[in-house]
Coordinates of C-alpha atoms and ligand atoms in Angstrom, one line a residue:
M1 CA -41.4 -33.7 -8.1
E2 CA -40.8 -31.1 -5.4
G3 CA -37.3 -31.0 -4.2
G4 CA -35.8 -30.3 -0.8
G5 CA -36.7 -31.2 2.8
G6 CA -35.7 -29.7 5.9
G7 CA -38.9 -28.8 7.7
S8 CA -39.2 -25.2 8.6
G9 CA -35.5 -24.5 7.8
R10 CA -34.4 -22.2 5.1
R11 CA -34.3 -23.8 1.7
V12 CA -31.3 -23.0 -0.5
V13 CA -30.9 -24.0 -4.2
A14 CA -27.8 -23.4 -6.0
V15 CA -27.6 -23.5 -9.8
G16 CA -24.4 -24.7 -11.5
A17 CA -21.8 -27.2 -9.9
G18 CA -18.6 -25.3 -11.0
L19 CA -16.2 -24.2 -8.3
A20 CA -18.4 -21.3 -7.4
G21 CA -21.6 -23.6 -6.7
L22 CA -19.5 -26.2 -5.0
G23 CA -17.6 -23.6 -3.1
A24 CA -21.0 -22.2 -1.9
A25 CA -22.3 -25.6 -0.9
Q26 CA -19.0 -26.4 1.0
R27 CA -19.7 -23.1 3.1
L28 CA -23.2 -22.9 4.0
R29 CA -24.2 -23.4 7.5
G30 CA -27.5 -23.1 9.4
H31 CA -29.8 -23.7 6.4
G32 CA -32.5 -26.3 6.4
S33 CA -31.6 -27.9 3.0
L34 CA -29.5 -27.4 0.0
R35 CA -29.8 -28.8 -3.5
L36 CA -27.3 -27.9 -6.2
L37 CA -28.6 -28.4 -9.6
E38 CA -26.2 -29.0 -12.3
A39 CA -27.1 -29.0 -16.1
A40 CA -24.2 -31.2 -17.1
A41 CA -23.4 -34.9 -16.3
R42 CA -20.6 -34.1 -14.4
A43 CA -19.8 -31.3 -11.7
G44 CA -16.7 -29.0 -12.2
G45 CA -18.0 -26.7 -15.1
R46 CA -15.0 -25.0 -16.6
V47 CA -12.7 -27.2 -14.6
C48 CA -12.6 -30.5 -16.9
T49 CA -10.1 -33.1 -17.2
R50 CA -10.2 -35.5 -19.9
P51 CA -8.1 -38.6 -20.9
F52 CA -6.1 -38.1 -24.0
A53 CA -3.0 -39.9 -25.4
S54 CA -1.4 -41.6 -22.7
G55 CA -2.4 -39.0 -19.9
L56 CA -4.9 -36.4 -19.0
V57 CA -5.6 -33.1 -20.5
E58 CA -7.5 -30.0 -19.2
M59 CA -10.1 -28.8 -21.5
G60 CA -10.7 -25.8 -19.3
A61 CA -8.7 -24.4 -16.4
H62 CA -5.1 -25.3 -16.7
W63 CA -3.0 -23.7 -14.1
I64 CA -3.5 -22.4 -10.7
H65 CA -2.7 -18.7 -11.3
G66 CA -0.6 -17.5 -8.4
P67 CA -0.2 -20.7 -6.2
S68 CA 0.5 -19.1 -2.8
P69 CA -1.2 -19.0 0.4
G70 CA -3.3 -16.1 -0.5
N71 CA -4.9 -18.4 -3.2
P72 CA -7.8 -20.4 -1.8
V73 CA -7.7 -22.8 -4.7
F74 CA -4.2 -23.4 -3.8
R75 CA -5.0 -23.9 -0.2
L76 CA -7.8 -26.3 -1.0
A77 CA -5.8 -28.3 -3.4
T78 CA -3.0 -28.4 -0.9
H79 CA -5.3 -29.5 1.7
Y80 CA -6.5 -32.4 -0.3
G81 CA -3.1 -33.5 -1.4
L82 CA -3.6 -32.7 -5.0
L83 CA -0.5 -30.8 -5.9
G84 CA 3.0 -32.0 -6.8
P85 CA 6.1 -31.3 -4.7
E86 CA 7.2 -28.2 -7.0
A87 CA 4.1 -26.4 -5.8
A88 CA 4.9 -26.9 -2.2
R89 CA 8.1 -25.4 -2.3
E90 CA 8.2 -22.0 -0.5
E91 CA 10.4 -20.4 -3.2
N92 CA 8.0 -21.1 -5.9
Q93 CA 5.2 -19.6 -3.8
Q94 CA 6.9 -16.3 -3.5
V95 CA 7.9 -15.9 -7.1
E96 CA 6.2 -12.7 -8.6
V97 CA 5.4 -13.2 -12.1
G98 CA 3.0 -10.6 -12.7
G99 CA 0.3 -12.9 -14.5
H100 CA 1.6 -15.9 -16.3
S101 CA 4.9 -17.8 -15.5
P102 CA 7.6 -17.7 -18.3
L103 CA 8.4 -21.1 -19.8
P104 CA 11.4 -22.2 -21.8
C105 CA 10.5 -21.6 -25.3
V106 CA 11.3 -21.7 -29.0
T107 CA 9.8 -19.2 -31.7
Y108 CA 8.9 -20.5 -35.1
G109 CA 8.3 -17.9 -37.8
S110 CA 6.0 -18.5 -40.8
S111 CA 8.9 -18.6 -43.2
G112 CA 10.0 -21.9 -41.6
R113 CA 12.8 -20.8 -39.3
V114 CA 13.4 -20.7 -35.7
L115 CA 13.5 -16.9 -34.8
S116 CA 16.3 -15.5 -32.8
P117 CA 15.7 -15.6 -29.2
Q118 CA 17.1 -12.1 -28.7
V119 CA 14.6 -10.6 -31.4
V120 CA 11.8 -12.2 -29.7
S121 CA 12.6 -11.2 -26.1
E122 CA 13.2 -7.6 -27.3
A123 CA 9.7 -7.5 -28.5
R124 CA 8.4 -9.3 -25.6
D125 CA 10.1 -6.9 -23.1
L126 CA 8.6 -3.9 -24.8
F127 CA 5.3 -5.5 -24.9
N128 CA 5.3 -6.2 -21.2
T129 CA 6.4 -2.7 -20.4
L130 CA 3.5 -1.4 -22.2
L131 CA 1.3 -3.8 -20.7
A132 CA 2.5 -2.7 -17.3
S133 CA 1.8 1.0 -18.1
A134 CA -1.7 0.0 -19.5
R135 CA -2.4 -1.4 -16.0
A136 CA -1.1 1.8 -14.2
F137 CA -4.2 3.7 -15.7
C138 CA -6.3 1.8 -13.1
G139 CA -9.2 3.8 -12.1
S140 CA -8.2 6.9 -14.2
E141 CA -10.9 9.3 -15.1
E142 CA -9.3 10.1 -18.4
P143 CA -7.2 7.2 -19.9
P144 CA -5.4 7.9 -23.1
A145 CA -7.4 5.4 -25.1
P146 CA -10.8 3.5 -24.5
S147 CA -9.3 0.1 -24.9
V148 CA -6.1 -1.7 -24.0
G149 CA -5.4 -2.6 -27.7
Q150 CA -5.8 1.0 -29.0
Y151 CA -3.4 2.3 -26.2
L152 CA -0.8 -0.6 -27.1
R153 CA -1.0 0.2 -30.6
T154 CA -0.6 3.9 -30.2
E155 CA 2.5 3.3 -28.1
I156 CA 3.9 0.7 -30.6
A157 CA 3.4 3.4 -33.5
R158 CA 5.2 6.1 -31.4
R159 CA 8.2 3.6 -30.9
L160 CA 8.3 2.5 -34.5
P161 CA 11.4 4.6 -35.5
A162 CA 13.4 2.9 -33.0
L163 CA 12.1 -0.6 -33.4
G164 CA 14.7 -3.0 -34.9
R165 CA 17.0 0.0 -34.7
G166 CA 15.5 1.5 -37.8
E167 CA 16.6 -1.3 -40.1
E168 CA 13.6 -2.4 -42.4
D169 CA 13.5 -6.3 -42.1
A170 CA 14.4 -6.2 -38.3
Q171 CA 11.5 -3.7 -37.7
R172 CA 9.1 -5.8 -39.7
L173 CA 10.2 -9.0 -37.5
Q174 CA 9.7 -6.9 -34.3
L175 CA 6.3 -5.8 -35.4
A176 CA 5.5 -9.5 -36.2
A177 CA 6.6 -10.6 -32.8
L178 CA 4.5 -7.8 -31.3
A179 CA 1.4 -9.0 -33.1
A180 CA 2.1 -12.5 -31.7
C181 CA 2.3 -10.9 -28.1
L182 CA -1.1 -9.2 -28.7
K183 CA -2.7 -12.6 -29.7
L184 CA -1.3 -14.1 -26.3
E185 CA -3.0 -11.4 -24.6
C186 CA -6.2 -12.1 -26.3
C187 CA -6.0 -15.7 -24.9
I188 CA -5.2 -14.4 -21.4
S189 CA -7.9 -12.1 -21.4
G190 CA -10.3 -14.2 -23.3
T191 CA -11.2 -11.9 -25.8
H192 CA -11.4 -11.6 -29.6
S193 CA -9.3 -8.5 -29.7
M194 CA -7.6 -6.4 -27.0
D195 CA -9.6 -3.4 -28.7
L196 CA -12.6 -4.8 -26.9
V197 CA -10.8 -4.8 -23.3
A198 CA -11.4 -1.5 -21.4
L199 CA -8.1 0.3 -20.5
A200 CA -9.2 2.1 -17.3
P201 CA -10.4 -1.0 -15.3
F202 CA -7.6 -3.2 -16.8
G203 CA -5.2 -2.9 -13.7
E204 CA -8.1 -3.8 -11.3
Y205 CA -7.3 -7.6 -11.8
V206 CA -4.9 -8.8 -9.2
S207 CA -2.1 -11.3 -10.0
L208 CA -1.1 -13.3 -7.0
P209 CA 2.5 -14.5 -6.4
G210 CA 3.6 -17.9 -7.2
L211 CA 4.9 -20.0 -10.1
D212 CA 1.8 -21.3 -11.9
C213 CA 1.3 -24.9 -11.3
T214 CA -0.9 -27.9 -12.5
F215 CA -2.5 -30.7 -11.0
P216 CA -0.6 -33.9 -11.7
G217 CA -3.9 -36.0 -11.2
G218 CA -6.0 -33.5 -13.2
Y219 CA -7.7 -30.3 -12.1
S220 CA -11.0 -32.1 -11.9
G221 CA -9.6 -33.7 -8.7
L222 CA -10.4 -30.4 -6.9
P223 CA -14.3 -30.3 -7.7
D224 CA -14.5 -34.1 -7.5
R225 CA -13.2 -33.9 -3.7
M226 CA -15.4 -30.9 -2.9
L227 CA -18.3 -32.7 -4.4
S228 CA -17.6 -36.0 -2.3
A229 CA -17.4 -34.0 1.0
L230 CA -21.0 -32.8 0.4
P231 CA -23.8 -35.0 2.0
E232 CA -25.2 -37.5 -0.6
G233 CA -27.9 -36.4 -2.7
T234 CA -27.0 -32.7 -2.5
V235 CA -25.9 -32.2 -6.0
L236 CA -28.2 -33.5 -8.8
L237 CA -26.6 -33.9 -12.2
N238 CA -28.4 -33.5 -15.8
K239 CA -30.7 -31.1 -13.9
A240 CA -30.6 -27.9 -16.4
V241 CA -32.7 -25.2 -14.9
R242 CA -35.0 -23.4 -17.4
T243 CA -36.6 -20.6 -15.4
I244 CA -36.3 -19.1 -12.1
R245 CA -39.4 -17.4 -10.9
W246 CA -38.7 -15.0 -7.9
Q247 CA -40.7 -12.4 -5.9
G248 CA -43.4 -15.2 -6.0
S249 CA -45.6 -17.1 -3.5
F250 CA -45.2 -20.8 -4.2
R251 CA -46.7 -23.5 -2.0
E252 CA -46.0 -27.2 -2.0
E253 CA -48.6 -29.8 -2.2
G254 CA -49.6 -31.0 1.3
D255 CA -47.9 -28.0 3.0
E256 CA -50.3 -24.9 2.6
A257 CA -48.8 -23.4 5.8
R258 CA -45.7 -22.3 4.1
D259 CA -44.8 -20.3 0.9
F260 CA -41.6 -19.7 -0.8
P261 CA -40.7 -16.7 -2.7
V262 CA -38.7 -18.5 -5.4
Q263 CA -39.6 -21.5 -7.7
V264 CA -36.9 -23.1 -9.9
E265 CA -38.1 -24.9 -12.8
C266 CA -35.9 -27.4 -14.7
E267 CA -35.9 -28.4 -18.3
D268 CA -37.2 -31.8 -17.3
G269 CA -40.3 -30.4 -15.7
D270 CA -39.1 -30.8 -12.1
T271 CA -39.6 -27.9 -10.0
F272 CA -37.9 -26.8 -6.4
L273 CA -39.0 -24.2 -4.1
A274 CA -36.7 -22.1 -2.3
D275 CA -36.0 -19.2 0.0
H276 CA -32.8 -18.5 -1.6
V277 CA -31.2 -19.3 -4.9
I278 CA -27.4 -19.0 -5.6
V279 CA -27.1 -18.4 -9.2
T280 CA -23.6 -19.5 -10.6
V281 CA -24.2 -20.0 -14.3
P282 CA -21.5 -18.4 -16.5
L283 CA -22.0 -14.9 -17.8
G284 CA -22.0 -16.3 -21.4
F285 CA -25.1 -18.2 -20.4
L286 CA -26.7 -15.2 -18.7
K287 CA -25.9 -12.9 -21.8
E288 CA -27.9 -15.3 -24.0
R289 CA -30.7 -16.3 -21.8
H290 CA -31.2 -13.9 -19.0
Q291 CA -34.5 -12.3 -20.3
D292 CA -36.3 -15.6 -20.2
F293 CA -34.4 -17.3 -17.4
F294 CA -35.7 -14.9 -14.6
Q295 CA -39.3 -14.2 -14.1
P296 CA -39.9 -11.3 -13.4
P297 CA -36.8 -10.3 -15.5
L298 CA -33.7 -8.9 -13.8
P299 CA -33.7 -5.1 -13.1
K300 CA -32.4 -2.8 -15.8
R301 CA -29.2 -2.1 -14.0
K302 CA -28.2 -5.9 -13.8
A303 CA -29.4 -6.6 -17.2
E304 CA -27.2 -3.7 -18.4
A305 CA -24.0 -5.1 -16.5
I306 CA -24.6 -8.3 -18.2
R307 CA -24.8 -6.9 -21.5
R308 CA -21.7 -4.5 -21.0
L309 CA -19.4 -6.9 -19.5
G310 CA -17.2 -9.0 -21.8
F311 CA -17.2 -12.8 -22.1
G312 CA -15.1 -14.3 -24.8
T313 CA -13.7 -17.7 -26.1
N314 CA -10.1 -19.1 -25.5
N315 CA -9.8 -22.7 -26.7
K316 CA -7.2 -25.4 -26.7
I317 CA -6.1 -27.8 -29.5
F318 CA -4.3 -30.9 -28.2
L319 CA -2.1 -32.8 -30.7
E320 CA -0.6 -36.1 -30.0
F321 CA 2.6 -37.0 -31.8
E322 CA 4.3 -40.3 -32.0
K323 CA 7.6 -38.6 -31.6
P324 CA 8.5 -35.1 -30.5
F325 CA 9.9 -32.6 -33.1
W326 CA 10.8 -30.3 -30.3
E327 CA 13.9 -30.4 -27.8
P328 CA 13.3 -31.9 -24.4
Q329 CA 13.7 -28.6 -22.5
Q330 CA 11.4 -26.7 -24.7
Q331 CA 8.1 -26.3 -22.9
L332 CA 6.5 -23.6 -25.2
L333 CA 6.5 -23.4 -28.9
E334 CA 5.5 -19.9 -30.0
V335 CA 4.3 -19.0 -33.3
V336 CA 5.1 -15.6 -35.3
W337 CA 3.3 -14.8 -38.7
E338 CA 6.2 -12.8 -40.2
D339 CA 4.0 -10.8 -42.4
E340 CA 1.7 -9.4 -39.5
S341 CA 1.9 -6.2 -37.6
P342 CA -0.3 -4.8 -34.8
L343 CA -0.6 -1.7 -36.8
E344 CA -2.5 -3.5 -39.6
E345 CA -6.1 -4.9 -39.3
P346 CA -6.0 -8.6 -39.1
S347 CA -7.7 -10.5 -41.7
A348 CA -11.5 -10.9 -41.3
N349 CA -11.6 -14.1 -43.5
L350 CA -11.8 -16.8 -40.9
E351 CA -12.3 -19.5 -43.2
A352 CA -8.8 -18.7 -44.9
N353 CA -7.0 -17.5 -41.9
W354 CA -8.3 -18.7 -38.6
F355 CA -5.2 -20.7 -37.8
K356 CA -3.3 -17.6 -37.7
K357 CA -4.8 -16.6 -34.4
L358 CA -3.2 -19.5 -32.8
V359 CA -0.5 -18.2 -30.3
G360 CA 1.5 -21.5 -30.0
F361 CA 1.8 -24.6 -28.2
V362 CA 2.5 -25.6 -24.5
V363 CA 4.4 -29.1 -24.2
L364 CA 2.5 -31.1 -21.7
Q365 CA 5.1 -32.2 -18.9
P366 CA 6.3 -34.8 -18.4
P367 CA 6.2 -37.0 -21.4
E368 CA 6.3 -40.1 -19.5
Q369 CA 3.0 -39.2 -18.1
H370 CA 1.4 -37.5 -21.2
G371 CA 3.0 -39.0 -24.2
H372 CA 4.2 -36.3 -26.8
V373 CA 1.4 -33.8 -26.5
L374 CA 1.1 -30.2 -27.6
C375 CA -1.7 -28.0 -26.4
G376 CA -2.5 -25.1 -28.6
F377 CA -4.2 -21.9 -27.5
I378 CA -6.6 -19.9 -29.8
A379 CA -8.9 -17.2 -29.0
G380 CA -11.6 -15.0 -30.3
K381 CA -13.9 -15.5 -33.5
E382 CA -11.0 -17.6 -35.0
S383 CA -11.6 -19.9 -32.1
E384 CA -15.2 -20.0 -32.5
Y385 CA -14.9 -20.8 -36.2
M386 CA -12.4 -23.5 -35.3
E387 CA -15.2 -24.9 -33.3
T388 CA -17.4 -25.5 -36.4
L389 CA -14.8 -27.6 -38.2
S390 CA -14.5 -31.3 -38.0
D391 CA -11.7 -33.2 -36.2
A392 CA -10.3 -34.0 -39.5
E393 CA -10.1 -30.5 -40.7
V394 CA -8.5 -29.1 -37.5
L395 CA -5.9 -31.9 -37.6
G396 CA -5.2 -31.4 -41.4
T397 CA -4.7 -27.5 -41.0
M398 CA -2.6 -28.0 -37.8
T399 CA -0.4 -30.5 -39.6
H400 CA 0.0 -27.9 -42.6
V401 CA 0.9 -25.1 -40.0
L402 CA 3.2 -27.1 -38.2
R403 CA 5.0 -28.1 -41.4
T404 CA 5.1 -24.6 -42.6
L405 CA 6.7 -23.5 -39.3
T406 CA 9.3 -25.9 -39.1
G407 CA 10.1 -25.5 -42.8
T408 CA 8.9 -29.0 -43.7
A409 CA 5.9 -28.3 -45.7
A410 CA 6.4 -29.6 -49.4
F411 CA 4.9 -26.2 -50.5
S412 CA 2.9 -23.8 -48.7
T413 CA -0.6 -22.5 -49.4
L414 CA -1.1 -21.1 -46.0
V415 CA 1.5 -18.2 -46.0
T416 CA 2.5 -15.9 -48.7
P417 CA 5.2 -15.4 -49.6
T418 CA 7.0 -18.6 -48.6
P419 CA 10.8 -18.4 -49.3
P420 CA 12.1 -21.1 -51.6
R421 CA 13.2 -24.2 -49.7
E422 CA 16.9 -23.5 -50.0
T423 CA 16.6 -20.1 -48.2
R424 CA 14.9 -21.7 -45.2
T425 CA 16.9 -22.0 -42.1
Q426 CA 17.0 -25.4 -40.6
I427 CA 15.7 -25.8 -37.2
S428 CA 18.8 -26.0 -35.1
G429 CA 19.2 -29.1 -32.8
C430 CA 16.0 -30.9 -33.9
H431 CA 15.6 -34.6 -32.6
P432 CA 17.5 -36.5 -35.2
E433 CA 14.9 -39.3 -35.5
S434 CA 12.0 -37.0 -35.7
V435 CA 13.0 -34.6 -38.3
P436 CA 15.7 -36.5 -40.2
A437 CA 18.4 -34.9 -42.5
G438 CA 17.0 -33.5 -45.7
N439 CA 14.1 -31.8 -43.9
P440 CA 11.2 -34.0 -45.0
R441 CA 7.6 -33.5 -44.0
L442 CA 6.9 -33.4 -40.4
P443 CA 4.7 -36.5 -39.5
A444 CA 1.1 -35.6 -38.9
P445 CA -0.1 -35.9 -35.3
R446 CA -1.7 -39.2 -34.5
S447 CA -4.8 -37.5 -32.8
V448 CA -6.5 -34.3 -32.0
L449 CA -8.7 -33.2 -29.2
R450 CA -10.1 -29.5 -28.9
S451 CA -12.2 -27.6 -26.5
R452 CA -15.4 -26.0 -27.7
W453 CA -16.2 -23.6 -25.1
H454 CA -18.3 -21.3 -27.2
S455 CA -20.7 -24.0 -28.5
A456 CA -21.1 -25.2 -24.8
S457 CA -24.8 -24.5 -24.3
Y458 CA -24.5 -23.9 -20.6
T459 CA -21.4 -21.8 -20.9
R460 CA -21.2 -20.0 -24.2
G461 CA -17.6 -18.9 -24.1
S462 CA -14.5 -19.2 -21.9
Y463 CA -14.4 -16.3 -19.3
S464 CA -15.0 -12.8 -18.5
Y465 CA -13.3 -9.5 -19.1
V466 CA -14.0 -5.9 -18.5
A467 CA -15.0 -4.7 -21.9
V468 CA -14.9 -1.2 -23.4
G469 CA -18.1 0.7 -22.1
S470 CA -18.0 -1.4 -18.8
S471 CA -16.1 -1.1 -15.5
G472 CA -15.5 -3.0 -12.2
D473 CA -18.6 -1.5 -11.1
D474 CA -20.7 -3.6 -13.5
I475 CA -19.0 -6.7 -11.9
D476 CA -20.2 -5.5 -8.4
V477 CA -23.7 -4.9 -9.8
L478 CA -23.6 -8.3 -11.2
A479 CA -22.8 -9.7 -7.9
Q480 CA -25.6 -7.8 -5.9
P481 CA -28.3 -10.0 -4.6
L482 CA -31.9 -9.4 -5.2
P483 CA -34.4 -7.9 -4.4
E484 CA -32.4 -4.7 -4.4
D485 CA -34.2 -3.3 -1.4
P486 CA -32.5 -4.4 1.8
K487 CA -35.6 -3.9 3.8
D488 CA -37.6 -6.3 1.6
S489 CA -39.5 -8.9 3.9
R490 CA -37.9 -11.8 1.9
P491 CA -34.4 -10.7 1.4
L492 CA -31.7 -12.6 -0.6
Q493 CA -33.9 -14.4 -2.9
L494 CA -31.4 -14.4 -5.7
L495 CA -27.6 -14.4 -5.0
F496 CA -25.0 -14.3 -7.7
A497 CA -21.7 -16.1 -7.9
G498 CA -19.3 -17.3 -10.6
E499 CA -15.9 -15.9 -11.8
A500 CA -17.6 -13.0 -13.5
T501 CA -18.9 -11.6 -10.1
H502 CA -15.3 -11.3 -8.7
R503 CA -14.0 -7.6 -9.2
T504 CA -10.3 -8.5 -9.0
F505 CA -10.0 -12.2 -9.6
Y506 CA -12.6 -12.7 -12.5
S507 CA -11.6 -15.2 -15.0
T508 CA -9.9 -17.6 -12.6
T509 CA -10.8 -20.7 -10.6
H510 CA -9.8 -18.9 -7.4
G511 CA -12.2 -16.0 -8.3
A512 CA -15.0 -18.5 -8.8
L513 CA -14.4 -20.3 -5.6
L514 CA -14.2 -17.0 -3.6
S515 CA -17.5 -16.0 -5.1
G516 CA -19.2 -18.9 -4.0
W517 CA -17.7 -18.6 -0.5
R518 CA -18.9 -14.9 -0.5
E519 CA -22.6 -15.8 -1.2
A520 CA -22.6 -18.5 1.2
E521 CA -21.3 -16.2 4.0
R522 CA -24.0 -13.6 2.9
L523 CA -26.5 -16.3 3.7
N524 CA -24.8 -17.4 6.8
Q525 CA -24.9 -13.9 8.0
L526 CA -28.7 -13.9 7.4
F527 CA -29.2 -17.2 9.2
K528 CA -26.9 -15.9 12.0
A529 CA -25.5 -19.6 11.4
P530 CA -23.5 -20.7 14.6
G531 CA -20.8 -23.1 13.7
P532 CA -17.2 -23.3 13.6
A533 CA -15.1 -20.8 11.5
P534 CA -14.0 -22.6 8.2
Q535 CA -10.3 -23.7 8.3
L536 CA -9.5 -23.0 4.8
Ligands
LIG1 C1 -7.7 -20.4 -13.7 C2 -6.5 -21.4 -15.6 N1 -7.6 -21.3 -18.0 C3 -9.1 -22.1 -19.8 C4 -10.2 -22.4 -20.4 C5 -11.4 -22.0 -19.7 C6 -11.2 -21.4 -18.6 N2 -10.1 -20.6 -16.5 P1 -18.5 -22.8 -14.3 O1 -18.8 -22.6 -15.7 O2 -17.3 -23.7 -14.0 O3 -19.9 -23.5 -13.5 C7 -21.0 -23.1 -13.7 C8 -21.9 -24.2 -14.0 O4 -23.1 -23.9 -14.2 C9 -21.6 -25.3 -15.0 O5 -21.2 -26.6 -14.7 C10 -22.7 -25.2 -15.9 O6 -22.9 -26.4 -16.7 C11 -23.7 -24.9 -15.0 N3 -25.0 -24.2 -15.6 C12 -25.1 -23.3 -16.5 N4 -26.3 -23.1 -16.9 C13 -27.0 -23.9 -16.0 C14 -28.6 -24.2 -16.0 N5 -29.4 -23.5 -16.8 N6 -28.9 -25.2 -15.0 C15 -27.9 -25.9 -14.2 N7 -26.7 -25.7 -14.4 C16 -26.1 -24.8 -15.3 N8 -8.8 -20.2 -14.6 O7 -7.7 -20.0 -12.6 N9 -6.5 -21.0 -14.5 O8 -5.5 -21.7 -16.2 C17 -7.6 -21.1 -16.5 C18 -8.8 -21.5 -18.6 C19 -10.1 -22.8 -21.9 C20 -12.7 -22.3 -20.5 C21 -9.9 -21.2 -17.8 C22 -8.8 -20.6 -16.0 C23 -11.3 -20.1 -16.0 C24 -11.9 -21.0 -14.9 O9 -12.0 -22.3 -15.5 C25 -13.2 -20.5 -14.5 O10 -13.1 -19.1 -14.2 C26 -13.7 -21.1 -13.4 O11 -13.6 -22.4 -13.6 C27 -15.4 -20.7 -13.4 O12 -16.1 -21.3 -12.4 P2 -17.6 -21.0 -12.1 O13 -18.2 -21.8 -11.0 O14 -17.8 -19.6 -12.1 O15 -18.3 -21.4 -13.5 C28 -5.5 -8.2 -16.7 C29 -6.2 -9.1 -16.7 C30 -6.5 -10.3 -17.3 C31 -7.5 -11.2 -16.7 N10 -7.3 -12.4 -17.1 C32 -6.2 -13.3 -16.5 C33 -6.5 -14.6 -16.1 C34 -6.5 -15.6 -17.2 C35 -7.5 -16.7 -16.9 N11 -6.8 -17.8 -17.2 C36 -7.2 -18.7 -18.2 C37 -6.3 -19.5 -18.6 C38 -6.6 -20.8 -18.7 C39 -5.8 -21.4 -19.6

């Protein structure tokens, strides 16, 4: 089959129907035809809402980071009426959270006790101060360390004598809480270790104002609405692209008069000829496949940028409980493994220790809508190892972890040393019906669901970061269209969009959307497309 119509008009093909691809399709004007080819059976890519328990859960993007008028995802979601009343409140849009909104929280230690909020916030304050100073090296020629992780560890070591006011047990607990902060930062950056994240470009990422919000009817409502606004037949699902041949001269049967510089060949053998192809496949896919995906292969500069930039894994584990064991006001259950320290190498034994990388659980709100559901976050190689386990294994391990943390394990094989039962502190103020007196074992979750972004063949991870040895310039190189020569008689054969191509908003849905709009605008300029200016 040869795709597209549109007579002598320019033919555009976009690869990938995530927010970048859909955004590009939404904004293109003045072309002859557009086809959007998507490997999966659904649009949305890393925006993926699924039913679970009595409600919906987000397997990918969770929040709008910085929901305020400067955020195009916020504007579009508001336009479609997809957000709740809290998000519409102007005060909430003005809050400066500098990244992630804080949630009311309880912190469990691995000895089976709730840790003092004061101890935890002391460690968190120090960590946030150090993180802010790490961002301040933005663009520095000579940062004090190559990676964010190394910088943070050096600074923590420097402050060691003052930690916990020099008292040994208090100091150990502060270090354990700092190790937990470091793991949370791995989830936020989507990396195995902050030692892999480059220090100098770290501050280039821009946080928008606004209290992070979710989509009451599911994040997928956004791509669904974008999709339904496109002319019917624009998006072809289950259409995985195998190879993009560019710099060619391809003719269609029955139309010898016209040749196209690009041919897109799909896994099922279908081909599409195009003047322009907007590539929005994830960086993880490009890392694995770019050598065969493009014929001729990408120029060295682009291939090197793909190799250097980071793309890691952050997964979610959803657990449904019959009854909550947490307090109604608690929205975040944090985990601190009390024998850990950021100054010591974490265990490399994934099989024995993968669950220790879990940073904690967000409580899905409101329970009337979701049921009693916790969403755990876990990044890095441990997260990738978790993907290889069965549901039953993950559920079993999570049950044991939660029993250990709440002091309700009969005995612990997960943590050493575990204090004897009588020395463990009871969880204060637990729901009497869920953890009855005498502290018996916490009931196992009813069901489990987890994401597996690393195993997903057309994603191969969660999102991008600027890795050691790389810089924001690599993001710009990745975003550059091909052929490189602006005087080429057949310009803009390949254009590149996707979250990893946005220098200041990489790793987010708004970065993805803006990148799609950017590439559509590049083509609109080429077509000198007349038409109304977009309203959003
Ligand atoms: C956000 C959030 N969020 C959690 C988790 C994940 C992500 N993000 P897509 O992949 O969507 O589309 C490409 C399509 O291409 C796809 O459909 C493929 O099937 C298709 N394809 C591939 N190969 C193909 C082929 N050969 N042929 C045809 N089709 C092909 N973002 O704003 N808020 O809460 C989270 C989170 C677990 C996995 C997130 C979040 C990231 C976004 O989901 C993601 O960026 C966009 O959806 C990507 O859209 P796209 O179109 O580019 O690709 C300092 C500093 C720190 C920096 N980080 C701070 C921010 C932290 C980010 N937040 C993450 C947190 C969560 C929980």
